[in-house]
Coordinates of C-alpha atoms and ligand atoms in Angstrom, one line a residue:
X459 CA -13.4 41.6 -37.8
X460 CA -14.6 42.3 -34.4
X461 CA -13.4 45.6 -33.1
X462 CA -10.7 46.4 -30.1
X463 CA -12.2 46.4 -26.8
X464 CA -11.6 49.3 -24.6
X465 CA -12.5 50.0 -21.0
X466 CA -15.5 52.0 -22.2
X467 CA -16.6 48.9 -24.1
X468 CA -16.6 46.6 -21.2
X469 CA -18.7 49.3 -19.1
X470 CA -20.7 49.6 -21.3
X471 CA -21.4 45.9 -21.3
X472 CA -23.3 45.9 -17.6
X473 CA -26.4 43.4 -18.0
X474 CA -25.6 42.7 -21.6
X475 CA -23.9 39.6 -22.8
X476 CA -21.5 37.9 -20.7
X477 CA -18.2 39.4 -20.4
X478 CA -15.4 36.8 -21.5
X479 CA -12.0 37.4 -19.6
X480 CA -8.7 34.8 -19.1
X481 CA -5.2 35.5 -18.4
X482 CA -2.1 35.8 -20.5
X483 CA 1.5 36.0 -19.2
X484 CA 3.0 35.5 -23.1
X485 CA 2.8 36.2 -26.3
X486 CA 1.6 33.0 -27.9
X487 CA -0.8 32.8 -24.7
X488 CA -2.4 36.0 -25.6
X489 CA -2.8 34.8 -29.5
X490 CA -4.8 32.0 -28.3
X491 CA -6.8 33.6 -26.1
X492 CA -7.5 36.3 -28.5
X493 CA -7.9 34.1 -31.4
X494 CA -10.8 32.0 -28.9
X495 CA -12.6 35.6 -28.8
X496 CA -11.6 36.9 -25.1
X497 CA -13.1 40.6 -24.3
X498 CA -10.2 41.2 -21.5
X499 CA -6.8 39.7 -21.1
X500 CA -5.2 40.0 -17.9
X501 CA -1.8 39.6 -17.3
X502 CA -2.6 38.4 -13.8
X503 CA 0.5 38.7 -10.9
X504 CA -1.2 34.9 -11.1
X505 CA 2.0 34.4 -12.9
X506 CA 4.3 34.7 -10.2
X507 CA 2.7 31.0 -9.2
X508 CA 1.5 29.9 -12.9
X509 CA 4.4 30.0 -14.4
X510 CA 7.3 31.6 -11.9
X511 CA 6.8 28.4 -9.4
X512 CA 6.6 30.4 -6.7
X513 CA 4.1 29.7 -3.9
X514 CA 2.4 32.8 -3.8
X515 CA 1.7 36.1 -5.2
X516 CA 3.6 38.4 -3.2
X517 CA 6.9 37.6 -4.6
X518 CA 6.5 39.0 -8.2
X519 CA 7.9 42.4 -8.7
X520 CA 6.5 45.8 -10.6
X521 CA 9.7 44.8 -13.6
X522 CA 8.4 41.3 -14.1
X523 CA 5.0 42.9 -14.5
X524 CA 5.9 45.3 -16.8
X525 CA 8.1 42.7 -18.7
X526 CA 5.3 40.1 -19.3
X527 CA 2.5 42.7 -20.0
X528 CA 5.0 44.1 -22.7
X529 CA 5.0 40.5 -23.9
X530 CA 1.0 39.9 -24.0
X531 CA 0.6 43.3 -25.5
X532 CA 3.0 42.2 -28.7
X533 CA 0.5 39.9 -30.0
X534 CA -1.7 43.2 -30.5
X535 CA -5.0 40.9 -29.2
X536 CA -8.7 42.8 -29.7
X537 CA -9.3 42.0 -25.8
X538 CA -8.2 44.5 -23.6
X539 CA -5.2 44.5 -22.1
X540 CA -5.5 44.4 -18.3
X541 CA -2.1 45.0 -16.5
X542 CA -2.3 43.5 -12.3
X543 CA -0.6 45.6 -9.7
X544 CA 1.4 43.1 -7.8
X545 CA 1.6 43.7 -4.3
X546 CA 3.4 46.3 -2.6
X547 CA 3.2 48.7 -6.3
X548 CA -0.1 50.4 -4.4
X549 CA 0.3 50.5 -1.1
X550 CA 3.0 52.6 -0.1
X551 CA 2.2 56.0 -1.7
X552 CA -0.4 57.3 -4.2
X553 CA 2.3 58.7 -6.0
X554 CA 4.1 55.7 -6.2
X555 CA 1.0 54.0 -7.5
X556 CA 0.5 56.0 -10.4
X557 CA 4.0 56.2 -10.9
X558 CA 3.5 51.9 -11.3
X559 CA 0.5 51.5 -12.9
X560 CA 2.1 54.2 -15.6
X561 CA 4.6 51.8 -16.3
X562 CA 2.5 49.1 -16.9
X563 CA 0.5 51.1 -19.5
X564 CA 4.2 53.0 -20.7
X565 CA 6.6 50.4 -21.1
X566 CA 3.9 47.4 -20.8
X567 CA 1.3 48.9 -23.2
X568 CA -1.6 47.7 -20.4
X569 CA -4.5 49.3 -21.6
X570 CA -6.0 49.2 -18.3
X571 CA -4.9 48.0 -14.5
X572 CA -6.3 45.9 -11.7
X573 CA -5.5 46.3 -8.1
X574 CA -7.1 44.3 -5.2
X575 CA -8.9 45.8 -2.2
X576 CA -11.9 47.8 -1.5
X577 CA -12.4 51.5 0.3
X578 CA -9.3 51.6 1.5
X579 CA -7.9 51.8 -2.4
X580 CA -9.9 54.7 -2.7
X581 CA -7.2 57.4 -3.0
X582 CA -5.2 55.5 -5.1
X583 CA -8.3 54.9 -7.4
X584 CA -9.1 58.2 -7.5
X585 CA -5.6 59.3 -8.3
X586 CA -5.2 56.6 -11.5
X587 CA -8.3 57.9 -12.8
X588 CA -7.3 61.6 -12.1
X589 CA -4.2 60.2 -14.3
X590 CA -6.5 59.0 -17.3
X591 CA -5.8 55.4 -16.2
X592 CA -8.9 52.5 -16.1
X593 CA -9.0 50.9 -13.2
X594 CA -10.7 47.3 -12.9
X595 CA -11.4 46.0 -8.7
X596 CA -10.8 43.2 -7.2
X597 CA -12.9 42.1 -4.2
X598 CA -13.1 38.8 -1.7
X599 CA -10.6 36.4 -1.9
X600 CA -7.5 38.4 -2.6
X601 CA -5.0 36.9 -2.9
X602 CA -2.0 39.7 -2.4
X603 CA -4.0 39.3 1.4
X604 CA -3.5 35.9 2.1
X605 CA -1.1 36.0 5.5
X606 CA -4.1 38.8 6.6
X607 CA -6.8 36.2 5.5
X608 CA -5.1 33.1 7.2
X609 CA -5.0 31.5 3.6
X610 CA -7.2 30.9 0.8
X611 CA -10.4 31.5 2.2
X612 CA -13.7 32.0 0.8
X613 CA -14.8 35.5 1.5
X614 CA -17.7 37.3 2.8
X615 CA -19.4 34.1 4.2
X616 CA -21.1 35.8 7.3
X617 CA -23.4 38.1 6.7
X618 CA -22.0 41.0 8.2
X619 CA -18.9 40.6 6.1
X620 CA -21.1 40.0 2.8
X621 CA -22.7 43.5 4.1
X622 CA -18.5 45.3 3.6
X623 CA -18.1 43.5 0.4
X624 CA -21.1 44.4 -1.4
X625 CA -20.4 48.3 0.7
X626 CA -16.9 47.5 -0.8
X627 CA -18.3 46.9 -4.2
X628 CA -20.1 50.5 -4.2
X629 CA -17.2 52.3 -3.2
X630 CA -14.9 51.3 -5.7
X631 CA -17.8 51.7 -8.5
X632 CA -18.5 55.3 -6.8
X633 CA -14.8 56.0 -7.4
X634 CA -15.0 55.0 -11.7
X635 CA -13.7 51.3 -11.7
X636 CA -15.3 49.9 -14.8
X637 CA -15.4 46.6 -13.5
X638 CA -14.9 44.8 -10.6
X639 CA -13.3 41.1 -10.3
X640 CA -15.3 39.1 -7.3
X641 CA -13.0 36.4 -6.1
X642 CA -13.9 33.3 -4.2
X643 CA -17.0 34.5 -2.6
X644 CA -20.5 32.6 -2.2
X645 CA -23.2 33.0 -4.5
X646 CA -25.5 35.4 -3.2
X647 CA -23.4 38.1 -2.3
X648 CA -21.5 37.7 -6.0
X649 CA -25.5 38.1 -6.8
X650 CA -26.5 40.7 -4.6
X651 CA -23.1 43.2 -5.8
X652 CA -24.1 42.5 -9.5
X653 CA -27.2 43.5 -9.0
X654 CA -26.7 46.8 -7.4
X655 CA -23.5 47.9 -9.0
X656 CA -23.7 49.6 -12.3
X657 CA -20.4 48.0 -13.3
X658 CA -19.9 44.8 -15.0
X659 CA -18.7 41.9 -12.3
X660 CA -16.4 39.1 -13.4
X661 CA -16.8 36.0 -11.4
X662 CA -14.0 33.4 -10.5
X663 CA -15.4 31.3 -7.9
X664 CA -18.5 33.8 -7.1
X665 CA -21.3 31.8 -9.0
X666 CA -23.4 32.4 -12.4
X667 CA -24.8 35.7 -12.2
X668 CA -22.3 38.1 -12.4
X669 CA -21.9 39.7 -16.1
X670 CA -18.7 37.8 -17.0
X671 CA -15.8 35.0 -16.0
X672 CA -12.5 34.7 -15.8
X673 CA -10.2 31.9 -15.3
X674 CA -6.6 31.5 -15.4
X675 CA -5.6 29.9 -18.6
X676 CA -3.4 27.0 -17.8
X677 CA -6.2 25.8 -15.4
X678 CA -8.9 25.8 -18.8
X679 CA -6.3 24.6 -21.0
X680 CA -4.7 21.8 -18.9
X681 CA -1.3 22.9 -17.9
X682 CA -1.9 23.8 -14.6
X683 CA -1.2 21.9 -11.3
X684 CA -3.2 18.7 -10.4
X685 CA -5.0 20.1 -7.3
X686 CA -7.2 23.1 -9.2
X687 CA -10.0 25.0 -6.5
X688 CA -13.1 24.1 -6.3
X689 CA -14.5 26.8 -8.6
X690 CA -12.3 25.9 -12.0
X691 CA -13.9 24.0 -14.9
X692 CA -10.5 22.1 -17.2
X693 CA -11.5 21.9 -20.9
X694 CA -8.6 20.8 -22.1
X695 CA -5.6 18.3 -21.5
X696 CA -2.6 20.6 -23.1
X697 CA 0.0 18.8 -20.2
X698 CA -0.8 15.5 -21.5
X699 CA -0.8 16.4 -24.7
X700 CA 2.5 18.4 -24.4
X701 CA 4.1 15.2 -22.4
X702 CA 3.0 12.3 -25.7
X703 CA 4.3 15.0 -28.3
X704 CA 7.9 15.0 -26.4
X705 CA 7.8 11.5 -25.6
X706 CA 7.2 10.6 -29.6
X707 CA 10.3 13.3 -30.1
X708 CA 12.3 11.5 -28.1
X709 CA 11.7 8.4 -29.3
X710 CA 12.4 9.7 -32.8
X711 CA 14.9 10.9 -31.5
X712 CA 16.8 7.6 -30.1
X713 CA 15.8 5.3 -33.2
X714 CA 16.9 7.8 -35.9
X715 CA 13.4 8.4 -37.8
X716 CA 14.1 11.9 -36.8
X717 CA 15.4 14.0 -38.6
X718 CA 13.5 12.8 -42.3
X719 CA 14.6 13.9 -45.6
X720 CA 12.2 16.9 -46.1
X721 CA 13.5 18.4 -42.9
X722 CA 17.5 18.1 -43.6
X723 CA 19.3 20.9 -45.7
X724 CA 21.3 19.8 -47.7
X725 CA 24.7 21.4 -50.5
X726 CA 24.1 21.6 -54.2
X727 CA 26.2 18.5 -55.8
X728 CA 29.3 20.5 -57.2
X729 CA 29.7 22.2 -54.1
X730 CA 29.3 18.4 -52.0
X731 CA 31.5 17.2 -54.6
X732 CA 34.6 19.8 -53.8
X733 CA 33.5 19.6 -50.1
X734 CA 34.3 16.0 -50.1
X735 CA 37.6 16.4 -52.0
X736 CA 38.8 19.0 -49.5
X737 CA 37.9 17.0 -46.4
X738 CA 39.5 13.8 -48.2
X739 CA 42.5 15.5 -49.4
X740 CA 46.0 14.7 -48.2
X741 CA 48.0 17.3 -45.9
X742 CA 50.2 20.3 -48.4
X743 CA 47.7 19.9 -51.3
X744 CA 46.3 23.7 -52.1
X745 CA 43.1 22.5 -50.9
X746 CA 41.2 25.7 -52.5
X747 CA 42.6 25.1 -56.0
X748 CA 39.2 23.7 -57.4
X749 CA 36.8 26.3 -55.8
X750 CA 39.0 29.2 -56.6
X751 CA 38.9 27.5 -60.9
X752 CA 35.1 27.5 -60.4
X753 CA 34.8 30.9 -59.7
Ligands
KIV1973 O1 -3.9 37.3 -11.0 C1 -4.9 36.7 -11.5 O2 -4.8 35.8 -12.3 C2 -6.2 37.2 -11.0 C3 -7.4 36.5 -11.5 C4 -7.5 35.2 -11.0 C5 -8.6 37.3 -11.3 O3 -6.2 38.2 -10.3

């Protein structure tokens, strides 16, 4: 059996094979992705639009994180457990911060956190590691920024702006991230901070080089929405599937082939027997008078 991945591990994978990351919001979730081989598992605050409908990130609270980490971490996967910071858990004071990302490793069991931004995370950063707590980047297209961004945009598309992110990319690795995620930005740049950072970069929407990808799972699976970005690949049809599999229910359902035989309990005879008399029995007869002789 493989072993557990740690942060250490995933470090220490820089250049070597390609790092294997998805996310899990549930328990069953993070025993698929587990069982498919994932190195990291992050319970991204992706949820709060996944699988909370809302239309955007910021809503999702530190408690929801916590709760739906705790979930993930229950299925005792060999990836790591990543815990996100959702927005507004980092930004107010350091101390806050590490209060947070402690409960995500305390109550969660997180092995690790992620929080978006570049140097201006720095002292929180340095305070999570001064706190024995990994910390895994996230650069370009945050999306905790998006009313700063003006949307979903694709960052670091001029050049000087390529020039902060890959700066950006330093920083943080300077500061002991062990990796860094690289979010919706164009090829070269993705290329050009994999190459100079000695810490793994995982991809989504950032090209082939860096040294892994990640995808959220109900966009590779099938269950997401019908209008996926640009940069996801769907390798399954899980909606469909899920949509035929209650459809044939309900038809079972309505036409009585459901439930069968082998999947109806039923009383041994005797006891059907003095069931039957009971319920059949006129009013003022001592209704109990044959289970009482059996006993
Ligand atoms: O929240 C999330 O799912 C993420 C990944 C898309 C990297 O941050």
């Amino acid at each position: 059996m493989a072993t557990k991945m740690t942060a250490p591990k995933v470090l220490a994978a820089k250049g070597g094979e390609k790092l294997r990351m998805v996310t899990a919001y549930d328990h069953p979730t993070a025993q698929i992705a587990d069982r498919a081989g994932a190195d990291i598992i992050l319970v991204g605050d992706s949820l709060a639009n996944v699988v909370l409908g809302y239309d955007d990130t910021l809503s999702v609270t530190i408690d929801v994180m916590v709760h739906h980490t705790a979930a993930v971490a229950r299925a005792k996967p060999r990836a790591l457990i990543v815990g996100d910071m959702p927005w507004l858990s980092f930004h107010v004071t350091v101390a806050e911060a590490v209060r947070n990302a402690g409960r995500l490793i305390k109550e969660g069991g997180a092995e690790a956190i992620k929080l978006e931004g570049g140097r201006k995370r720095l002292p929180v950063i340095r305070a999570l590691r001064d706190a024995e707590i990994p910390v895994m980047g996230h650069l370009g297209l945050t999306p905790q920024s998006v009313h700063a961004m003006g949307g979903y945009r694709v960052q670091g598309k001029r050049a000087h702006a390529a020039y902060e992110l890959v700066s950006d990319a330093h920083a943080l690795a300077d500061a002991g991230v062990f990796a860094i995620v690289l979010e919706g930005v164009p090829d070269v740049v993705a290329a050009k901070v994999t190459e100079e950072v000695p810490v793994p970069t995982i991809g989504i929407g950032a090209g082939p080089s860096c040294d892994g990808q990640v995808l959220v799972f109900h966009d590779v699976v099938g269950l997401g929405g019908d209008h996926l970005p640009k940069f996801v690949r769907r390798y399954g049809a899980l909606r469909d599937e899920a949509v035929a599999a209650l459809e044939a229910f309900f038809a079972d359902v309505r036409s009585g082939e459901f439930p069968r035989e082998e999947e109806t309990y039923h009383m041994p005879e005797e006891s059907a027997r003095v069931f039957r008399e009971l319920t059949e029995a006129p009013a003022g007869d001592d209704l109990f008078a044959d289970e009482a002789m059996e006993r």
